[in-house]
């Protein structure tokens, strides 16, 4: 993308309404614009990151064998009356009446609707196991929305639902989701720690939240410091293997790690003192096993091998897709702006032309731009006639992990400069070498 | 995808509530499920096609230089009070009150919101031209939703908005959209004819609708038969060239083609009688130029080269993404089911194992499945133990354009059968040749 043809409305001033750094940086980097309280437009740069995160979630869901569909944003009230949650859900549910005075609502979650889809179409144990998910906009009418996309009202979420014949199969689905989520977050450059949690309005006994450590987190967390040494890495997992998935769950949940909601001081004190940590965390996902809580009242039953009708065992599993942008920025920024992990960066690399209008510099930038695109990479080329300082400030603010700087002086010696946003280190090399290096970083050399 | 692990709830019975063929076939093929009147869940097969259509729209928008963002589904009422449309819009607008009694609405279109984004961030003619678009769910509270996704209440639409300094530039944006839309529809296997239209509640003088001819279309259309011979094809267009875009517009709009709303009997009678056609059409898109209708009341102005403040010239341009599934099926089906054009098919090719459990047949199917996937193709492999007739019926119903049939008898002679869904013609060939043929059809050989 050429910056002269893009829409990147960066702000010089720090917006006063933003209390936390991710909100400030998303506004300043021209990623979002508030439409009304807790509701945002995703400007082009923000939208690019949102799509990258969505793509990672889809790819990892596919790897785990989960099947995507898409449920609508508006739901009929009667489904929620069946489950008993219509009255139980408080004023956070946005209730709507249509022109025929039918009661509807903007879905805050989809347990009822997916159970309805399941019971309408599945009647045999032979069609199990089954996990369906979607990535769709949800609404929770927070009384005081704040922190930008971290606690918005209209938010994008991945929610998945497993249907299994037995509790054991459903617990495997739970474990499989835990494994899949570990991979998902790591690909985004995040360490998200599974912590034993409270089930809240979803219900159920088994539930873990995934928390990213950050000073601005809404939850106080308590953990054994050994847990932050765990990495999922590149390991190959057979998602059908109960044993393999259970082993990962055990590895990642055997050490103490809880939020304030489930914290147990006595248990925590069993951790050697030197390893006891208290910090704050941002919740970026949660998994639940809740058995037959929805399938029983809603009649989601299958025939088992003996011909008996049994309610299916279910769980639901969510990733806060739009909130993840805030969480990533909270975990990865400095005083100059955002530092995107390579997995989610809106553009792979910036190209800064120090002297737009200089024939040699323009030509070198065009060649770099074309060469990077030939590798399937998306560079952002600052071809404007802003001064160099402003160009660097914008690149630092929007946080592209790599920048190639091109100027007449370097070109005389046949070199450009490749700079890491994270370390600030620069290295001179030929344009061809810079392209090769960036391609190698992104695995497309 | 292996059918045994997929969720494809095909129906044997024809649903009685569906009045038109696309609605019937989408229900029977397990593509959608009604959630409430005019609101649908997109089951996995339907979701796949929806995503394919979205991807084509995004790719063609990028080719035309248009920039994606994403505005929220819920909008504050005050923006619509500024433009004067809040009161003008009838009961099709779904009005919502949040917990703080603020008036909101579920956006039926986004002229106001995009104008607000523009005026907040753009102040100089140097930032023009600019075209922003999004693909987002909209809501129109139709009094009598019908015809499945063709006239739903919650629907997915691409809407784009151009901002230009002069009327001439804005008309170029209009022409550019027309060119881009011709390419977009052709990639989906559709012939969509631009017809002079009425502007309705959007406003403006210049507007064309794109109509797909189909017996079930809601509009009566009148046209010169020469127009159906026009093809956009592979031509390379410089989307920045005013002359090239205008030439395409003239080529595709110089012949008589109007809906009943703008039909002019006297003009129509100037078409030679043998070329006069009356038919029915489905609207799948519309483009508008409406000048300063929104920029003036909402203060979307820029400084021009002389320092004067001038309101920008705008247009809006829509593609009915979810409705396109219905339109494509209306235009492409037979008595056995859907016939997907290659550009939007949910799976590139079906594999039917005539004897699941037969070691040789199973192995041959697995090899075909792996070989097709190695080309980056998505086959749907029917590995269930249904009988052959049921497998063929399902494949015909869901409409994959190509099917490879594998059975012990053919394998003895080293052959499988490749069948075209459209023509019904079958040809025997080696498994390797079948893979090569399918790869060549999709341009990935």
mmCIF file with all atom_site columns, N, CA and C in Angstrom, chain B residues 70-107:
data_model
loop_
_atom_site.group_PDB
_atom_site.id
_atom_site.type_symbol
_atom_site.label_atom_id
_atom_site.label_alt_id
_atom_site.label_comp_id
_atom_site.label_asym_id
_atom_site.label_entity_id
_atom_site.label_seq_id
_atom_site.pdbx_PDB_ins_code
_atom_site.Cartn_x
_atom_site.Cartn_y
_atom_site.Cartn_z
_atom_site.occupancy
_atom_site.B_iso_or_equiv
_atom_site.pdbx_formal_charge
_atom_site.auth_seq_id
_atom_site.auth_comp_id
_atom_site.auth_asym_id
_atom_site.auth_atom_id
_atom_site.pdbx_PDB_model_num
ATOM 1   N N  . UNK B 1 70  ? -14.327 -1.075 8.686  1.00 0.00 ? 70  UNK B N  1
ATOM 2   C CA . UNK B 1 70  ? -15.516 -1.760 9.185  1.00 0.00 ? 70  UNK B CA 1
ATOM 3   C C  . UNK B 1 70  ? -16.245 -0.872 10.173 1.00 0.00 ? 70  UNK B C  1
ATOM 4   N N  . UNK B 1 71  ? -17.452 -0.508 9.807  1.00 0.00 ? 71  UNK B N  1
ATOM 5   C CA . UNK B 1 71  ? -18.274 0.277  10.721 1.00 0.00 ? 71  UNK B CA 1
ATOM 6   C C  . UNK B 1 71  ? -19.179 -0.670 11.498 1.00 0.00 ? 71  UNK B C  1
ATOM 7   N N  . UNK B 1 72  ? -19.616 -0.236 12.697 1.00 0.00 ? 72  UNK B N  1
ATOM 8   C CA . UNK B 1 72  ? -20.407 -1.135 13.539 1.00 0.00 ? 72  UNK B CA 1
ATOM 9   C C  . UNK B 1 72  ? -21.829 -1.314 13.005 1.00 0.00 ? 72  UNK B C  1
ATOM 10  N N  . UNK B 1 73  ? -22.534 -2.317 13.528 1.00 0.00 ? 73  UNK B N  1
ATOM 11  C CA . UNK B 1 73  ? -23.916 -2.533 13.089 1.00 0.00 ? 73  UNK B CA 1
ATOM 12  C C  . UNK B 1 73  ? -24.853 -1.510 13.730 1.00 0.00 ? 73  UNK B C  1
ATOM 13  N N  . UNK B 1 74  ? -24.586 -1.142 14.980 1.00 0.00 ? 74  UNK B N  1
ATOM 14  C CA . UNK B 1 74  ? -25.480 -0.193 15.663 1.00 0.00 ? 74  UNK B CA 1
ATOM 15  C C  . UNK B 1 74  ? -24.959 1.230  15.528 1.00 0.00 ? 74  UNK B C  1
ATOM 16  N N  . UNK B 1 75  ? -25.876 2.127  15.261 1.00 0.00 ? 75  UNK B N  1
ATOM 17  C CA . UNK B 1 75  ? -25.509 3.529  15.039 1.00 0.00 ? 75  UNK B CA 1
ATOM 18  C C  . UNK B 1 75  ? -26.293 4.427  15.989 1.00 0.00 ? 75  UNK B C  1
ATOM 19  N N  . UNK B 1 76  ? -25.712 5.559  16.355 1.00 0.00 ? 76  UNK B N  1
ATOM 20  C CA . UNK B 1 76  ? -26.459 6.516  17.181 1.00 0.00 ? 76  UNK B CA 1
ATOM 21  C C  . UNK B 1 76  ? -27.465 7.269  16.308 1.00 0.00 ? 76  UNK B C  1
ATOM 22  N N  . UNK B 1 77  ? -28.634 7.548  16.874 1.00 0.00 ? 77  UNK B N  1
ATOM 23  C CA . UNK B 1 77  ? -29.680 8.229  16.102 1.00 0.00 ? 77  UNK B CA 1
ATOM 24  C C  . UNK B 1 77  ? -29.265 9.634  15.693 1.00 0.00 ? 77  UNK B C  1
ATOM 25  N N  . UNK B 1 78  ? -28.414 10.284 16.508 1.00 0.00 ? 78  UNK B N  1
ATOM 26  C CA . UNK B 1 78  ? -28.170 11.701 16.231 1.00 0.00 ? 78  UNK B CA 1
ATOM 27  C C  . UNK B 1 78  ? -27.514 11.960 14.880 1.00 0.00 ? 78  UNK B C  1
ATOM 28  N N  . UNK B 1 79  ? -26.691 10.997 14.400 1.00 0.00 ? 79  UNK B N  1
ATOM 29  C CA . UNK B 1 79  ? -26.099 11.176 13.068 1.00 0.00 ? 79  UNK B CA 1
ATOM 30  C C  . UNK B 1 79  ? -27.192 11.276 12.002 1.00 0.00 ? 79  UNK B C  1
ATOM 31  N N  . UNK B 1 80  ? -28.227 10.481 12.186 1.00 0.00 ? 80  UNK B N  1
ATOM 32  C CA . UNK B 1 80  ? -29.309 10.446 11.201 1.00 0.00 ? 80  UNK B CA 1
ATOM 33  C C  . UNK B 1 80  ? -30.226 11.659 11.350 1.00 0.00 ? 80  UNK B C  1
ATOM 34  N N  . UNK B 1 81  ? -30.229 12.250 12.558 1.00 0.00 ? 81  UNK B N  1
ATOM 35  C CA . UNK B 1 81  ? -30.981 13.492 12.709 1.00 0.00 ? 81  UNK B CA 1
ATOM 36  C C  . UNK B 1 81  ? -30.276 14.619 11.960 1.00 0.00 ? 81  UNK B C  1
ATOM 37  N N  . UNK B 1 82  ? -28.940 14.575 11.947 1.00 0.00 ? 82  UNK B N  1
ATOM 38  C CA . UNK B 1 82  ? -28.182 15.598 11.214 1.00 0.00 ? 82  UNK B CA 1
ATOM 39  C C  . UNK B 1 82  ? -28.502 15.587 9.727  1.00 0.00 ? 82  UNK B C  1
ATOM 40  N N  . UNK B 1 83  ? -28.593 14.399 9.163  1.00 0.00 ? 83  UNK B N  1
ATOM 41  C CA . UNK B 1 83  ? -28.837 14.316 7.720  1.00 0.00 ? 83  UNK B CA 1
ATOM 42  C C  . UNK B 1 83  ? -30.310 14.490 7.393  1.00 0.00 ? 83  UNK B C  1
ATOM 43  N N  . UNK B 1 84  ? -31.160 14.408 8.405  1.00 0.00 ? 84  UNK B N  1
ATOM 44  C CA . UNK B 1 84  ? -32.593 14.541 8.157  1.00 0.00 ? 84  UNK B CA 1
ATOM 45  C C  . UNK B 1 84  ? -33.264 13.227 7.820  1.00 0.00 ? 84  UNK B C  1
ATOM 46  N N  . UNK B 1 85  ? -32.496 12.114 7.850  1.00 0.00 ? 85  UNK B N  1
ATOM 47  C CA . UNK B 1 85  ? -33.122 10.849 7.446  1.00 0.00 ? 85  UNK B CA 1
ATOM 48  C C  . UNK B 1 85  ? -33.769 10.098 8.606  1.00 0.00 ? 85  UNK B C  1
ATOM 49  N N  . UNK B 1 86  ? -33.491 10.542 9.853  1.00 0.00 ? 86  UNK B N  1
ATOM 50  C CA . UNK B 1 86  ? -34.026 9.765  10.978 1.00 0.00 ? 86  UNK B CA 1
ATOM 51  C C  . UNK B 1 86  ? -35.547 9.738  10.946 1.00 0.00 ? 86  UNK B C  1
ATOM 52  N N  . UNK B 1 87  ? -36.134 10.896 10.654 1.00 0.00 ? 87  UNK B N  1
ATOM 53  C CA . UNK B 1 87  ? -37.589 10.945 10.597 1.00 0.00 ? 87  UNK B CA 1
ATOM 54  C C  . UNK B 1 87  ? -38.108 10.462 9.244  1.00 0.00 ? 87  UNK B C  1
ATOM 55  N N  . UNK B 1 88  ? -37.304 10.705 8.193  1.00 0.00 ? 88  UNK B N  1
ATOM 56  C CA . UNK B 1 88  ? -37.761 10.352 6.848  1.00 0.00 ? 88  UNK B CA 1
ATOM 57  C C  . UNK B 1 88  ? -37.839 8.834  6.648  1.00 0.00 ? 88  UNK B C  1
ATOM 58  N N  . UNK B 1 89  ? -36.920 8.112  7.313  1.00 0.00 ? 89  UNK B N  1
ATOM 59  C CA . UNK B 1 89  ? -36.885 6.662  7.126  1.00 0.00 ? 89  UNK B CA 1
ATOM 60  C C  . UNK B 1 89  ? -38.085 6.038  7.831  1.00 0.00 ? 89  UNK B C  1
ATOM 61  N N  . UNK B 1 90  ? -38.744 5.151  7.186  1.00 0.00 ? 90  UNK B N  1
ATOM 62  C CA . UNK B 1 90  ? -39.978 4.582  7.725  1.00 0.00 ? 90  UNK B CA 1
ATOM 63  C C  . UNK B 1 90  ? -39.741 3.467  8.725  1.00 0.00 ? 90  UNK B C  1
ATOM 64  N N  . UNK B 1 91  ? -40.753 2.628  8.904  1.00 0.00 ? 91  UNK B N  1
ATOM 65  C CA . UNK B 1 91  ? -40.672 1.550  9.906  1.00 0.00 ? 91  UNK B CA 1
ATOM 66  C C  . UNK B 1 91  ? -39.696 0.443  9.519  1.00 0.00 ? 91  UNK B C  1
ATOM 67  N N  . UNK B 1 92  ? -39.054 0.538  8.331  1.00 0.00 ? 92  UNK B N  1
ATOM 68  C CA . UNK B 1 92  ? -38.031 -0.458 7.996  1.00 0.00 ? 92  UNK B CA 1
ATOM 69  C C  . UNK B 1 92  ? -36.768 -0.249 8.813  1.00 0.00 ? 92  UNK B C  1
ATOM 70  N N  . UNK B 1 93  ? -36.620 0.932  9.397  1.00 0.00 ? 93  UNK B N  1
ATOM 71  C CA . UNK B 1 93  ? -35.462 1.159  10.257 1.00 0.00 ? 93  UNK B CA 1
ATOM 72  C C  . UNK B 1 93  ? -35.747 0.569  11.638 1.00 0.00 ? 93  UNK B C  1
ATOM 73  N N  . UNK B 1 94  ? -34.851 -0.303 12.090 1.00 0.00 ? 94  UNK B N  1
ATOM 74  C CA . UNK B 1 94  ? -35.035 -0.915 13.407 1.00 0.00 ? 94  UNK B CA 1
ATOM 75  C C  . UNK B 1 94  ? -34.474 0.028  14.459 1.00 0.00 ? 94  UNK B C  1
ATOM 76  N N  . UNK B 1 95  ? -35.365 0.629  15.200 1.00 0.00 ? 95  UNK B N  1
ATOM 77  C CA . UNK B 1 95  ? -34.963 1.612  16.211 1.00 0.00 ? 95  UNK B CA 1
ATOM 78  C C  . UNK B 1 95  ? -34.818 0.909  17.553 1.00 0.00 ? 95  UNK B C  1
ATOM 79  N N  . UNK B 1 96  ? -33.785 1.290  18.275 1.00 0.00 ? 96  UNK B N  1
ATOM 80  C CA . UNK B 1 96  ? -33.407 0.585  19.503 1.00 0.00 ? 96  UNK B CA 1
ATOM 81  C C  . UNK B 1 96  ? -33.133 1.632  20.574 1.00 0.00 ? 96  UNK B C  1
ATOM 82  N N  . UNK B 1 97  ? -33.490 1.293  21.801 1.00 0.00 ? 97  UNK B N  1
ATOM 83  C CA . UNK B 1 97  ? -33.150 2.192  22.906 1.00 0.00 ? 97  UNK B CA 1
ATOM 84  C C  . UNK B 1 97  ? -32.254 1.408  23.856 1.00 0.00 ? 97  UNK B C  1
ATOM 85  N N  . UNK B 1 98  ? -31.104 1.995  24.221 1.00 0.00 ? 98  UNK B N  1
ATOM 86  C CA . UNK B 1 98  ? -30.199 1.241  25.085 1.00 0.00 ? 98  UNK B CA 1
ATOM 87  C C  . UNK B 1 98  ? -30.543 1.459  26.558 1.00 0.00 ? 98  UNK B C  1
ATOM 88  N N  . UNK B 1 99  ? -29.749 0.886  27.465 1.00 0.00 ? 99  UNK B N  1
ATOM 89  C CA . UNK B 1 99  ? -30.111 0.926  28.890 1.00 0.00 ? 99  UNK B CA 1
ATOM 90  C C  . UNK B 1 99  ? -30.088 2.330  29.466 1.00 0.00 ? 99  UNK B C  1
ATOM 91  N N  . UNK B 1 100 ? -29.392 3.250  28.767 1.00 0.00 ? 100 UNK B N  1
ATOM 92  C CA . UNK B 1 100 ? -29.397 4.645  29.222 1.00 0.00 ? 100 UNK B CA 1
ATOM 93  C C  . UNK B 1 100 ? -30.419 5.472  28.449 1.00 0.00 ? 100 UNK B C  1
ATOM 94  N N  . UNK B 1 101 ? -31.359 4.772  27.761 1.00 0.00 ? 101 UNK B N  1
ATOM 95  C CA . UNK B 1 101 ? -32.412 5.436  26.997 1.00 0.00 ? 101 UNK B CA 1
ATOM 96  C C  . UNK B 1 101 ? -31.890 6.301  25.858 1.00 0.00 ? 101 UNK B C  1
ATOM 97  N N  . UNK B 1 102 ? -30.729 5.932  25.342 1.00 0.00 ? 102 UNK B N  1
ATOM 98  C CA . UNK B 1 102 ? -30.240 6.632  24.154 1.00 0.00 ? 102 UNK B CA 1
ATOM 99  C C  . UNK B 1 102 ? -30.836 5.986  22.914 1.00 0.00 ? 102 UNK B C  1
ATOM 100 N N  . UNK B 1 103 ? -31.227 6.816  21.942 1.00 0.00 ? 103 UNK B N  1
ATOM 101 C CA . UNK B 1 103 ? -31.799 6.294  20.705 1.00 0.00 ? 103 UNK B CA 1
ATOM 102 C C  . UNK B 1 103 ? -30.692 5.819  19.778 1.00 0.00 ? 103 UNK B C  1
ATOM 103 N N  . UNK B 1 104 ? -30.835 4.567  19.358 1.00 0.00 ? 104 UNK B N  1
ATOM 104 C CA . UNK B 1 104 ? -29.881 3.958  18.448 1.00 0.00 ? 104 UNK B CA 1
ATOM 105 C C  . UNK B 1 104 ? -30.673 3.319  17.319 1.00 0.00 ? 104 UNK B C  1
ATOM 106 N N  . UNK B 1 105 ? -29.969 2.767  16.364 1.00 0.00 ? 105 UNK B N  1
ATOM 107 C CA . UNK B 1 105 ? -30.644 2.029  15.300 1.00 0.00 ? 105 UNK B CA 1
ATOM 108 C C  . UNK B 1 105 ? -29.676 0.997  14.749 1.00 0.00 ? 105 UNK B C  1
ATOM 109 N N  . UNK B 1 106 ? -30.239 -0.045 14.150 1.00 0.00 ? 106 UNK B N  1
ATOM 110 C CA . UNK B 1 106 ? -29.416 -1.044 13.466 1.00 0.00 ? 106 UNK B CA 1
ATOM 111 C C  . UNK B 1 106 ? -29.282 -0.534 12.031 1.00 0.00 ? 106 UNK B C  1
ATOM 112 N N  . UNK B 1 107 ? -28.067 -0.199 11.648 1.00 0.00 ? 107 UNK B N  1
ATOM 113 C CA . UNK B 1 107 ? -27.846 0.486  10.373 1.00 0.00 ? 107 UNK B CA 1
ATOM 114 C C  . UNK B 1 107 ? -28.404 -0.248 9.161  1.00 0.00 ? 107 UNK B C  1
#
